[in-house]
Amino acid sequence: LKQRNSQMANLGVEFSGTDFTGVATAMGGYGAVVRDRAALNAAITESFAKDSFTVISAVIGRNAYDGRI
């Protein structure tokens, strides 16, 4: 965001997708991908029923914060 506002290229700040939920599952935990508040609430509720750790991957659009900071 700061780089774009300064008319600079997005260098070193864009990363390919990491399957955080897959990593959690591989390590014996629970992983959930959420894209909205309802899914987030459901994932949180489900996580309390698990006997292991939880990773919730909240997908946020690339430009979600534009004009907000």
Coordinates of C-alpha atoms in Angstrom, one line a residue:
L1 CA 0.0 0.0 0.0
K2 CA 2.7 2.4 0.9
Q3 CA 4.7 1.5 -2.2
R4 CA 1.6 2.0 -4.5
N5 CA 0.9 5.4 -2.8
S6 CA 4.4 6.5 -3.5
Q7 CA 4.1 5.3 -7.2
M8 CA 6.6 2.6 -6.6
A9 CA 6.5 -1.0 -7.9
N10 CA 5.3 -3.7 -5.5
L11 CA 8.7 -5.2 -4.9
G12 CA 9.2 -7.8 -2.2
V13 CA 5.6 -7.6 -0.9
E14 CA 3.7 -9.9 -3.1
F15 CA 3.9 -13.6 -2.4
S16 CA 2.4 -16.6 -4.0
G17 CA -0.4 -18.4 -2.1
T18 CA 0.7 -20.5 0.9
D19 CA -1.6 -23.3 1.9
F20 CA -1.6 -22.5 5.6
T21 CA -4.5 -24.8 6.3
G22 CA -2.7 -27.6 4.6
V23 CA 0.3 -27.0 6.8
A24 CA -1.9 -27.0 9.9
T25 CA -3.4 -30.3 8.8
A26 CA 0.0 -31.8 8.0
M27 CA 1.1 -30.9 11.6
G28 CA -1.9 -32.5 13.2
G29 CA -4.1 -29.4 13.6
Y30 CA -7.2 -28.0 12.0
G31 CA -7.2 -25.5 9.2
A32 CA -10.0 -23.5 7.7
V33 CA -10.2 -20.9 4.9
V34 CA -12.7 -18.1 5.3
R35 CA -13.8 -15.4 3.0
D36 CA -16.5 -13.7 5.0
R37 CA -17.6 -13.0 8.5
A38 CA -20.1 -15.9 8.6
A39 CA -17.5 -18.4 7.6
L40 CA -15.1 -16.9 10.2
N41 CA -17.7 -17.3 12.9
A42 CA -18.3 -20.9 11.8
A43 CA -14.6 -21.7 11.8
I44 CA -14.1 -20.2 15.2
T45 CA -17.0 -22.2 16.6
E46 CA -15.7 -25.4 15.0
S47 CA -12.2 -24.8 16.3
F48 CA -13.4 -24.9 19.9
A49 CA -14.6 -28.4 19.3
K50 CA -11.1 -29.6 18.2
D51 CA -8.5 -31.2 20.4
S52 CA -5.6 -29.6 18.6
F53 CA -4.5 -26.2 17.4
T54 CA -6.4 -24.2 14.7
V55 CA -5.2 -22.0 11.8
I56 CA -7.8 -19.8 10.2
S57 CA -6.7 -18.4 6.8
A58 CA -8.7 -15.3 6.2
V59 CA -8.6 -14.4 2.5
I60 CA -8.4 -10.6 2.1
G61 CA -8.5 -9.0 -1.3
R62 CA -5.4 -7.4 -2.7
N63 CA -6.9 -4.0 -2.6
A64 CA -9.0 -4.4 0.5
Y65 CA -7.2 -1.6 2.4
D66 CA -6.9 0.9 -0.4
G67 CA -8.2 4.3 0.7
R68 CA -8.6 3.1 4.4
I69 CA -5.1 4.0 5.6

